[in-house]
Coordinates of C-alpha atoms and ligand atoms in Angstrom, one line a residue:
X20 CA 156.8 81.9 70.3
X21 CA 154.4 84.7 71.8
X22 CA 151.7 85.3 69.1
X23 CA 149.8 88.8 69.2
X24 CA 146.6 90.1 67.3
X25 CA 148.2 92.6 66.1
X26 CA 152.3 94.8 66.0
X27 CA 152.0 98.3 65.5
X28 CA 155.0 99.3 63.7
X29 CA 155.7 102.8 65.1
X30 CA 155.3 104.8 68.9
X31 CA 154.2 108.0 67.6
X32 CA 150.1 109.1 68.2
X33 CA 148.9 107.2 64.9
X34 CA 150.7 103.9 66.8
X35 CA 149.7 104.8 70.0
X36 CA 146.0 105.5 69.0
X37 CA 146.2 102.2 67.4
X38 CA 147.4 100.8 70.1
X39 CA 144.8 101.9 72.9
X40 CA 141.9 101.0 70.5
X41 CA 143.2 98.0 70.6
X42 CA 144.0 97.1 73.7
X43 CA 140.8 98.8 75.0
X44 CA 139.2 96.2 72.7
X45 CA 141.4 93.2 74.7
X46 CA 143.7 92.8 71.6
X47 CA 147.3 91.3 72.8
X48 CA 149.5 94.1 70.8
X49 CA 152.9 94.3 70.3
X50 CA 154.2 98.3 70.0
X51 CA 157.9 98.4 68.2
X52 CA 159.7 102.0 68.4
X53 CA 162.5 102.8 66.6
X54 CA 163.7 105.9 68.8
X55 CA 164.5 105.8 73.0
X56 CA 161.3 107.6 73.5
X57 CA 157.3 107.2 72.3
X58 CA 155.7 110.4 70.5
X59 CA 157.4 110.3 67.2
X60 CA 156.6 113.7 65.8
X61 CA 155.2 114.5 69.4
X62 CA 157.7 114.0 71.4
X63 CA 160.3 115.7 74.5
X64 CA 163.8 114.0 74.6
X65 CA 167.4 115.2 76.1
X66 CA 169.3 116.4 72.6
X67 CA 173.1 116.3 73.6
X68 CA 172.3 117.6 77.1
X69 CA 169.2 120.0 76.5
X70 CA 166.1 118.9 76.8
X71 CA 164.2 119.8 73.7
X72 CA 160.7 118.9 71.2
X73 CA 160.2 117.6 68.8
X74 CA 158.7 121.4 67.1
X75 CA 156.5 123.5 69.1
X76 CA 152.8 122.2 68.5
X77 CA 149.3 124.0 69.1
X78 CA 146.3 122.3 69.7
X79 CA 143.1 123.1 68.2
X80 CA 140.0 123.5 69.6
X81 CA 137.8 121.4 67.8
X82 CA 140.1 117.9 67.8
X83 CA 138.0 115.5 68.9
X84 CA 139.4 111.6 68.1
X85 CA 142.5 112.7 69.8
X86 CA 141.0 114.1 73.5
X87 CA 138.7 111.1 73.3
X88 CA 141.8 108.7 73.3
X89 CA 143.5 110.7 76.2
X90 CA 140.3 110.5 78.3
X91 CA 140.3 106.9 77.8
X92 CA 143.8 106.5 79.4
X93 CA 143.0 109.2 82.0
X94 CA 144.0 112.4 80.8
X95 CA 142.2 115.1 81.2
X96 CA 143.6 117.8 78.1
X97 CA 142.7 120.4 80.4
X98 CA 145.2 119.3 82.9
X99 CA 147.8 119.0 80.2
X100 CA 147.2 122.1 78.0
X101 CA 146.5 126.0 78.7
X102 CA 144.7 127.5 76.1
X103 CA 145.4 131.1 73.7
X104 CA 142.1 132.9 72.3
X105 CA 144.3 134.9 69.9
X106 CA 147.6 135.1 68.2
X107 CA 150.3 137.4 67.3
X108 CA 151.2 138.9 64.5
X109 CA 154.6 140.5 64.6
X110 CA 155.9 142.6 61.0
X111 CA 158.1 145.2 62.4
X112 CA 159.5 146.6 66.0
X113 CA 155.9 148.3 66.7
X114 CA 153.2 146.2 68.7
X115 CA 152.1 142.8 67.2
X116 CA 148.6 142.8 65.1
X117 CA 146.3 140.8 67.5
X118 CA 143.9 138.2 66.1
X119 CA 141.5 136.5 67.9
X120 CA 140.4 133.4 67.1
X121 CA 137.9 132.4 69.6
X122 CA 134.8 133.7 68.5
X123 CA 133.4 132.4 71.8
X124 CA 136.3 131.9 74.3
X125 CA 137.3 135.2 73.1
X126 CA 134.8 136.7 71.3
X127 CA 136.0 140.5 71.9
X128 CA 139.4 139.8 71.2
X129 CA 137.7 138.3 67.8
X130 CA 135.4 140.7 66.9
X131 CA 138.4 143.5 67.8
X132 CA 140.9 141.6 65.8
X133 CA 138.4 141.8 63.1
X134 CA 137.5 145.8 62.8
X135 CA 140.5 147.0 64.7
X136 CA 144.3 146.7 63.2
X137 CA 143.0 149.2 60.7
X138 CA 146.9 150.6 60.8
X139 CA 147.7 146.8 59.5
X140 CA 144.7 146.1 57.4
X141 CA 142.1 148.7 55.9
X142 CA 138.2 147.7 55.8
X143 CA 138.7 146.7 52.1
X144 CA 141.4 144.4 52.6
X145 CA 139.4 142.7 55.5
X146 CA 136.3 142.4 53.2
X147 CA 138.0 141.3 50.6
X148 CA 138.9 137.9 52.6
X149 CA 134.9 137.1 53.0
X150 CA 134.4 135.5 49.5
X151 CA 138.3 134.1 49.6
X152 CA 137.1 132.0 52.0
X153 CA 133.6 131.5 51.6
X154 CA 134.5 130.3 47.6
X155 CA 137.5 128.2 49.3
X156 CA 135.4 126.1 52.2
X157 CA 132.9 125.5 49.0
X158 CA 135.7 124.1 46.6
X159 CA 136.8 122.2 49.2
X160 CA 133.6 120.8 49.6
X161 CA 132.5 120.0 46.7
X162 CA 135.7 120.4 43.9
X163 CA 138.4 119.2 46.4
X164 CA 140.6 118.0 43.2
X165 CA 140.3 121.1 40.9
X166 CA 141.1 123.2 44.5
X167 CA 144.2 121.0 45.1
X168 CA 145.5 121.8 41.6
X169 CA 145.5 125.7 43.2
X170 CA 148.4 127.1 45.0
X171 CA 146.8 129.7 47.8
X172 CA 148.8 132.3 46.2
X173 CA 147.0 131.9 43.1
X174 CA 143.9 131.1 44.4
X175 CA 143.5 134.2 46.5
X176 CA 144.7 136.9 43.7
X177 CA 142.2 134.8 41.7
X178 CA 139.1 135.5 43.8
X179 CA 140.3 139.0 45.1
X180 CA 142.2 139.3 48.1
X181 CA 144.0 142.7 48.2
X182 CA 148.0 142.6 48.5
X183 CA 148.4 143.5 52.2
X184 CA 145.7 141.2 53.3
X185 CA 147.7 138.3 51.3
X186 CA 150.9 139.6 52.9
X187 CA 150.2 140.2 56.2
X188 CA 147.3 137.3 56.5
X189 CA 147.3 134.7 54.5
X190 CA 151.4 134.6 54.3
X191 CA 151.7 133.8 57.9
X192 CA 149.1 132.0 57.7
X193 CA 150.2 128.9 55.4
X194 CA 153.6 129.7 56.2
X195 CA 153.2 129.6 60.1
X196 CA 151.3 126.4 60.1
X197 CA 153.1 124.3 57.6
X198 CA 155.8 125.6 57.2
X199 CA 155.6 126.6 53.3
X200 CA 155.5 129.7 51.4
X201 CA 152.1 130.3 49.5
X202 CA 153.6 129.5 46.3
X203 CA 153.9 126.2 47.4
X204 CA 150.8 125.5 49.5
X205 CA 147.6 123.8 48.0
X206 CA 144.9 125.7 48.6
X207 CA 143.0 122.4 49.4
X208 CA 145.3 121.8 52.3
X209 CA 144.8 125.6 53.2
X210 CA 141.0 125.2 53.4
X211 CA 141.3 121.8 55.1
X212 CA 142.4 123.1 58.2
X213 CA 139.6 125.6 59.0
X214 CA 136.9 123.7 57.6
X215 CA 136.5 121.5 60.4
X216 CA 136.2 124.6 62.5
X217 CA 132.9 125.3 61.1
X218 CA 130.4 123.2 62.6
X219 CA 132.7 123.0 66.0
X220 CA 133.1 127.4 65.9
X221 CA 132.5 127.2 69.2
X222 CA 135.5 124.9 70.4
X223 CA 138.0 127.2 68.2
X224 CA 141.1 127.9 70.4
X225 CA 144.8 127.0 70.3
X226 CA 146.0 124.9 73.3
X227 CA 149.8 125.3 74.9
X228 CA 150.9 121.9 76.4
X229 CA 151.9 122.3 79.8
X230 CA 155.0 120.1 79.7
X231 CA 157.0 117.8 77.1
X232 CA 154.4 115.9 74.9
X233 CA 156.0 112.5 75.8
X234 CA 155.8 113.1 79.2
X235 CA 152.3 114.5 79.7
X236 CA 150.4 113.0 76.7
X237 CA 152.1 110.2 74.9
X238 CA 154.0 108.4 78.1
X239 CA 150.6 107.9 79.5
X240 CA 149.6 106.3 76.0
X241 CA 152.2 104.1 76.3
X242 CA 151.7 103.5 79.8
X243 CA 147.6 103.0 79.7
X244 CA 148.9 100.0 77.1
X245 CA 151.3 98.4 78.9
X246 CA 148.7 98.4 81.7
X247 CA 146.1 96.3 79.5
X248 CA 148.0 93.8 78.4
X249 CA 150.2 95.5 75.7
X250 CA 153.6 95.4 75.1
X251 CA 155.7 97.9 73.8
X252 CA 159.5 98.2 72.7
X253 CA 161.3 101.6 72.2
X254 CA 165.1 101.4 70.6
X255 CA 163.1 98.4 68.1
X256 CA 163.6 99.5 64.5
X257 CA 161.8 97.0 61.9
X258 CA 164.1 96.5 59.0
X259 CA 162.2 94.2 56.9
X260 CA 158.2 93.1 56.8
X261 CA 157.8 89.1 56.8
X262 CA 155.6 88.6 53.7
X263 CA 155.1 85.0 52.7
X264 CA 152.2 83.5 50.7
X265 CA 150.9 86.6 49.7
X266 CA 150.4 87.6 53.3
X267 CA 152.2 90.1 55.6
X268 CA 153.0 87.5 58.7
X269 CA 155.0 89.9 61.2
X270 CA 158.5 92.0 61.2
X271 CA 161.8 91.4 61.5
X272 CA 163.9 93.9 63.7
X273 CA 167.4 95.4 62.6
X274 CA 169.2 93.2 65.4
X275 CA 167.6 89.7 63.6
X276 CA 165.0 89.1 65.8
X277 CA 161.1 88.4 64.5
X278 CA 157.7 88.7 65.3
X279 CA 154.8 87.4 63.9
X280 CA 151.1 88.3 63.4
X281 CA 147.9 88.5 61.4
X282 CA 147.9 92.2 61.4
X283 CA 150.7 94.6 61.0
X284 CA 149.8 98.3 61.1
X285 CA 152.4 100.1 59.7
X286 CA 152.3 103.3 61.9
X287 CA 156.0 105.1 60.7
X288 CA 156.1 108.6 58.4
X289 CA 155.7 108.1 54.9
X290 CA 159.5 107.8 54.3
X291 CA 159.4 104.6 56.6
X292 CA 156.8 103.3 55.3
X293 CA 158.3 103.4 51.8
X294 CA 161.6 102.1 52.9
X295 CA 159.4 98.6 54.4
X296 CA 156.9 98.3 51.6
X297 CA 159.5 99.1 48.5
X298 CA 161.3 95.7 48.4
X299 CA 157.7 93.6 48.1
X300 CA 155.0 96.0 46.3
X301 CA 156.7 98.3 44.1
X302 CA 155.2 97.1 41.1
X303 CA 151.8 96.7 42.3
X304 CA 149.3 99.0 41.4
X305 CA 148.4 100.0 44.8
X306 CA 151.5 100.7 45.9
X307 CA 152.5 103.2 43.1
X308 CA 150.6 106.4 44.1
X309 CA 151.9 106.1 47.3
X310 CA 155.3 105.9 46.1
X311 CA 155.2 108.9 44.1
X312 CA 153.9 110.8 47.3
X313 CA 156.5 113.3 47.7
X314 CA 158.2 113.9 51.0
X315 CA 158.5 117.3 53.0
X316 CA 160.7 118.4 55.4
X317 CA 160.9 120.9 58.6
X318 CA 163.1 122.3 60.5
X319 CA 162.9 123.8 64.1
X320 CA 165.3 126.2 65.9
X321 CA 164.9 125.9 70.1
X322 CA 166.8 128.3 72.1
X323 CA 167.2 128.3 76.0
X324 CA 167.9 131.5 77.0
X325 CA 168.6 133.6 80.5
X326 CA 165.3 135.7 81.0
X327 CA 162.0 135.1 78.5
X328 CA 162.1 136.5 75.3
X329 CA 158.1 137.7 75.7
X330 CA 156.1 139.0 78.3
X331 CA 154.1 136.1 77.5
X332 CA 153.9 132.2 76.0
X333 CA 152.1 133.2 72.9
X334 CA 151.7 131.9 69.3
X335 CA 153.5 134.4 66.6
X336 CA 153.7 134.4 63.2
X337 CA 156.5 137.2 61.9
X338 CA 156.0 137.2 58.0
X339 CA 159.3 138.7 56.0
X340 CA 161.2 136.7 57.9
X341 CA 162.7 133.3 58.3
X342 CA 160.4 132.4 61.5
X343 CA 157.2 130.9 60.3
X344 CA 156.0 130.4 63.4
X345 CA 157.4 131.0 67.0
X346 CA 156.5 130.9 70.7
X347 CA 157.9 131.7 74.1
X348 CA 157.8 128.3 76.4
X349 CA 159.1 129.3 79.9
X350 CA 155.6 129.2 81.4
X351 CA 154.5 126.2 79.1
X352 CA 156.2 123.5 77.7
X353 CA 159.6 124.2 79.2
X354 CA 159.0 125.6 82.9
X355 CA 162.2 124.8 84.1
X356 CA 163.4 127.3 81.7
X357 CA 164.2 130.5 82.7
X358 CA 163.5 131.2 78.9
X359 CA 162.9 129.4 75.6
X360 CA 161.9 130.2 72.2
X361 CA 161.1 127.4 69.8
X362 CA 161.2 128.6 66.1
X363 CA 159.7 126.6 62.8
X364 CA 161.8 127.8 60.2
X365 CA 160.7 128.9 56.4
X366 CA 161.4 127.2 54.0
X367 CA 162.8 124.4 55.6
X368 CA 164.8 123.4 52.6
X369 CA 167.2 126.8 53.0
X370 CA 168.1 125.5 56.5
X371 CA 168.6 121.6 56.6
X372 CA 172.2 121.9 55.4
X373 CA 172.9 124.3 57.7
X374 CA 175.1 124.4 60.6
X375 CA 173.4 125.0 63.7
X376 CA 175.3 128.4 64.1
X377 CA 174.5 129.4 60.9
X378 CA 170.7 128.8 61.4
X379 CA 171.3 130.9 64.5
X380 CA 173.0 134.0 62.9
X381 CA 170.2 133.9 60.8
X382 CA 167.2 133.9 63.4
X383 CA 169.3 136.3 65.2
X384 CA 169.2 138.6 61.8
X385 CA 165.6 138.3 61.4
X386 CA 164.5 138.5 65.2
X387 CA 166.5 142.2 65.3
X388 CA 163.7 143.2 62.1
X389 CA 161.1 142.7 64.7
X390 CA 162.0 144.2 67.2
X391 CA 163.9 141.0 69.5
X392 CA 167.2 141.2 70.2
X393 CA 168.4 138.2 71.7
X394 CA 172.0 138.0 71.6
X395 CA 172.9 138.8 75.6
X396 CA 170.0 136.1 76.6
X397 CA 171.6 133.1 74.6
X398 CA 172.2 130.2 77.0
X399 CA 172.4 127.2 74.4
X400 CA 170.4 125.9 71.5
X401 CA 169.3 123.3 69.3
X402 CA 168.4 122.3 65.4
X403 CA 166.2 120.0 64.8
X404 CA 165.9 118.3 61.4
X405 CA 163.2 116.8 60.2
X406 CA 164.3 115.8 57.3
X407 CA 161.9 113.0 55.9
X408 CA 159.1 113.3 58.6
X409 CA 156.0 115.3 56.2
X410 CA 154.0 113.9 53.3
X411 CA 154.1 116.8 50.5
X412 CA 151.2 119.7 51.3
X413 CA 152.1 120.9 47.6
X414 CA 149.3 121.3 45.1
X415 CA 148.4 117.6 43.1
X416 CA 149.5 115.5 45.8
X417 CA 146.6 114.9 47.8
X418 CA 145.0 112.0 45.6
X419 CA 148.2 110.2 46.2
X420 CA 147.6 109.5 49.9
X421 CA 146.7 106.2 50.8
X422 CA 143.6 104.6 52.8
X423 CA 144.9 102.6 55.8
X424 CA 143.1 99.2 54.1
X425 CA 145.6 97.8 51.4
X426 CA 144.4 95.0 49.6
X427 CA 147.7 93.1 51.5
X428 CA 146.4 90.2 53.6
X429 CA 147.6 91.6 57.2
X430 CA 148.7 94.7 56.5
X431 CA 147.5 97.9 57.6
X432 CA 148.6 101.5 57.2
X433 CA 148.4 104.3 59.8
X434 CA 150.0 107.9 60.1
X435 CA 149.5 111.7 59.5
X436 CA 150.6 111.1 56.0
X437 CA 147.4 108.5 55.0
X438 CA 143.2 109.6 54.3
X439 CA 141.7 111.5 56.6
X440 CA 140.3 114.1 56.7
X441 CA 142.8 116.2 59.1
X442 CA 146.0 116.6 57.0
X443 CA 149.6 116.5 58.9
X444 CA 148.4 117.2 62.9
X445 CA 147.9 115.4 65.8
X446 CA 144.2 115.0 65.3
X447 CA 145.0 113.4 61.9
X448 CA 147.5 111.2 62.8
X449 CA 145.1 110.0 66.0
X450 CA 142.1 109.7 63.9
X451 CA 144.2 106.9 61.2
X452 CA 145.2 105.1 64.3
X453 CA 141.8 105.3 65.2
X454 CA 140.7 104.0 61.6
X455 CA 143.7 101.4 61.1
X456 CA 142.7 99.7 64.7
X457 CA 139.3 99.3 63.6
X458 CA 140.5 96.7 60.5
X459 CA 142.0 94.6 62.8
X460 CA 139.2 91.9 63.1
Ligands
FAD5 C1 157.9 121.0 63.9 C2 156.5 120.4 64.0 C3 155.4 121.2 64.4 C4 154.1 120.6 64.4 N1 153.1 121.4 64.8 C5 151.9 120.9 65.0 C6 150.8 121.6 65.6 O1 151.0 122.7 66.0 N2 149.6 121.0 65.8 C7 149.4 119.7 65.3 O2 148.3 119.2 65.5 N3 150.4 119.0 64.7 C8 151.6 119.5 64.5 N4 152.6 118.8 63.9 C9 152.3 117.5 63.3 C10 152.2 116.3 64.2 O3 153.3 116.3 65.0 C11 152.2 115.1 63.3 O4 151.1 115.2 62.4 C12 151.9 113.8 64.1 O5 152.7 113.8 65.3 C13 152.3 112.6 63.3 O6 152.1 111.4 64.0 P1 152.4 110.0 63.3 O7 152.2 109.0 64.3 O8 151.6 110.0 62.0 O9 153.9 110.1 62.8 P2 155.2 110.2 63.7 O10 155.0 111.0 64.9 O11 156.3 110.6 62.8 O12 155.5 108.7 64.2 C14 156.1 107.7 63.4 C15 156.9 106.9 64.4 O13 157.5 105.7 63.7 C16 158.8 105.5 64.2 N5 159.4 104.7 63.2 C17 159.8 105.1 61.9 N6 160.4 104.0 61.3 C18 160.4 103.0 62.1 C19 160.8 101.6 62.0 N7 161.4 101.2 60.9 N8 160.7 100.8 63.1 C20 160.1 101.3 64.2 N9 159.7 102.5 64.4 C21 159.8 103.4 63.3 C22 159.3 106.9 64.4 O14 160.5 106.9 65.2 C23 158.1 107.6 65.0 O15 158.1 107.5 66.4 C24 153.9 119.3 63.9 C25 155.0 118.5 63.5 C26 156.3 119.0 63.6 C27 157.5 118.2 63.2

């Protein structure tokens, strides 16, 4: 029986960073991937005939675990990514509100951003954000509990943001980058994503990938393992965990067969990992935060249409309406397109039981209110469904996420969903790879 140092129990970038720390350490590891493809929540794949994502994703400036790994297997993120110095802003049919958010890379489009759009926002709404924020990155510094029990809603009426600058800022704000209304957003998780933008204000700037993520960043994960002595299995799902004398010894796979280890990291989404660790732990102590971590879901809308549906491949925001956040892809991810929007939908709950169509006549609706009518361009189209894939970003719910040590003998955990300091992104998902590979002794 082949013995390895350690299985990683999922192929999306928390498993894969786990898996090149390892291997770059000389660790034999065994990869086991449930789906046909690596990149999990990152990842390209042929849906029924079109090639789709898994949701359009933007990469921020100041990541650093996660172009550290892809150096280390030989890509450069500068070969795989083009990068935006400001975003759109689109309420109505009339031009989009322009913010820059490169105070270096773009530092004219910033500053402009910042005293121009007075038709959008008046000088008192702008300075009425300064001690929003300034009070917010403090909380979360030094109160992070008391700020998680805030929704951002109530946290900026509390410290005075005006009504426009709530509505046409801080709306698409939370709900463009995860997906929730404010109501529902903890103002800790709000915070948490600019505040490690501060010290790195310089790197700030949102990255297009230039391709499908499996193809041009987690494929060569996968690959650079492989390479070193690694082994990994796609179309593997682990059904059960082998624990015997108080000790997690390996994995079983749905079609019977076993492997066994010292060290499982369990690398899946939260409702995975639930699903594996339910049937041994569920009375132990813990175990039970975790379990009472709520689950979140998202939904995406990609359509491939006849000519592009913007001048150019830009991140949008379009508050009042059902699309969160959206961007043209024929010149990015999808350059075989002749066009392609991909749409994150808000709130995801309204559109999960939806027909495809449905979600479409929808979009279609809201598009028209600013100013994009689609309905000659359509080609074909996709929804995708993530039902179970997101750990709750709802006030009181951060406490409940859980380290990657357990106190089980050979297991580990990994994944967006456990401590660090990132939240649900790619960085964070990299950086508990990064963490769970360093427990392996
Ligand atoms: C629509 C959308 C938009 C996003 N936008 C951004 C963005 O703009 N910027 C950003 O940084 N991040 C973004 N993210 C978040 C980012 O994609 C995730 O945080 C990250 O990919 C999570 O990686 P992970 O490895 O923790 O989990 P996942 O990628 O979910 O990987 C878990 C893997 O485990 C596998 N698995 C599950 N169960 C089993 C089993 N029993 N056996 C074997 N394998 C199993 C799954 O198939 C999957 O491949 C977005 C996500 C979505 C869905």
């Amino acid at each position: 029986m082949e013995q390895y140092d350690a299985i990683v129990v999922g192929g999306g970038l928390a498993g894969l960073s786990s898996g090149v720390q390892l291997t770059s350490k000389g660790k034999r590891v065994l990869l086991l991937e449930a789906e046909s493809v690596v990149g999990g929540r990152t990842s390209s794949y042929d849906f029924d005939g079109m090639k789709v994502e898994s949701g359009f994703h933007r990469y921020i400036g100041y990541y650093s675990h996660l172009p550290l790994l892809l150096r280390k297997v030989g890509v450069k993120p500068s070969d795989i990514l083009t990068w935006e110095d400001k975003i759109h802003v689109r309420m109505d049919d009339e031009k989009p509100l322009v913010l820059g958010l490169a105070p270096v890379y773009g530092m004219i489009k910033t500053i402009k951003g910042f005293i121009g759009n007075q038709s959008y926002l008046t000088a008192k709404d702008k300075l009425s954000l300064i001690p929003f924020f300034m009070k917010g990155i403090m909380d979360f510094l030094t109160k992070p509990k008391q700020l998680d029990s805030f929704n951002i809603k109530e946290y900026a009426f509390k410290h005075g943001v005006t009504r426009d600058a709530f509505h046409q800022l801080i709306v698409p704000l939370s709900s463009g980058i995860y997906f929730l209304p404010p109501d529902r957003y903890s103002a800790y998780v709000f915070f948490g994503l600019f505040a490690p933008g501060i010290p790195k204000f310089y790197k700030m700037r949102v990255g297009a990938f230039l391709g499908g993520m499996t193809e041009v960043m987690c494929d060569p994960m996968a690959e650079w393992i492989g390479k070193n002595g690694g082994k990994i299995m796609v179309n593997s799902t682990v059904e059960s965990l082998i624990y015997e004398d108080s000790q997690i010894k390996g994995v079983r796979l749905s079609n019977g067969e076993s492997f066994y280890s010292n060290h499982t990291i369990l690398a899946t989404t939260l409702h995975s990992s639930k699903q594996l660790l339910e049937a041994h732990f569920c009375n132990e102590k813990w175990y039970k935060p975790m379990a009472r971590l709520p689950l979140m879901p998202a939904v995406c809308l990609q359509i491939e249409l006849s000519k592009p549906a913007f001048p150019v491949d830009i991140t949008t925001f379009a508050p009042f309406t059902c699309m969160a956040s959206f961007a043209e892809q024929s010149r990015t991810t999808f350059q075989q397109s002749n066009g392609r929007l991909s749409i994150i939908l808000t709130p995801p709950e309204k559109f999960l039981g939806m027909e495809p169509k449905e979600t479409l006549e929808l979009v279609l609706k809201d598009a028209k209110k600013i100013g994009l009518d689609l309905e000659d361009k359509i080609i074909d189209y996709r929804q995708i469904n993530h039902v179970y894939d997101f750990h709750s970003l709802e006030p009181g719910h951060q406490q409940l996420r859980p380290t990657q040590n357990t106190p089980v003998n050979g297991l580990i955990l990994a994944g967006d969903y456990t401590k660090q300091p990132y939240f649900s992104n790619m960085e964070g998902a990299a950086y508990s790879g990064i963490k769970a590979a360093r427990l392996v002794k």
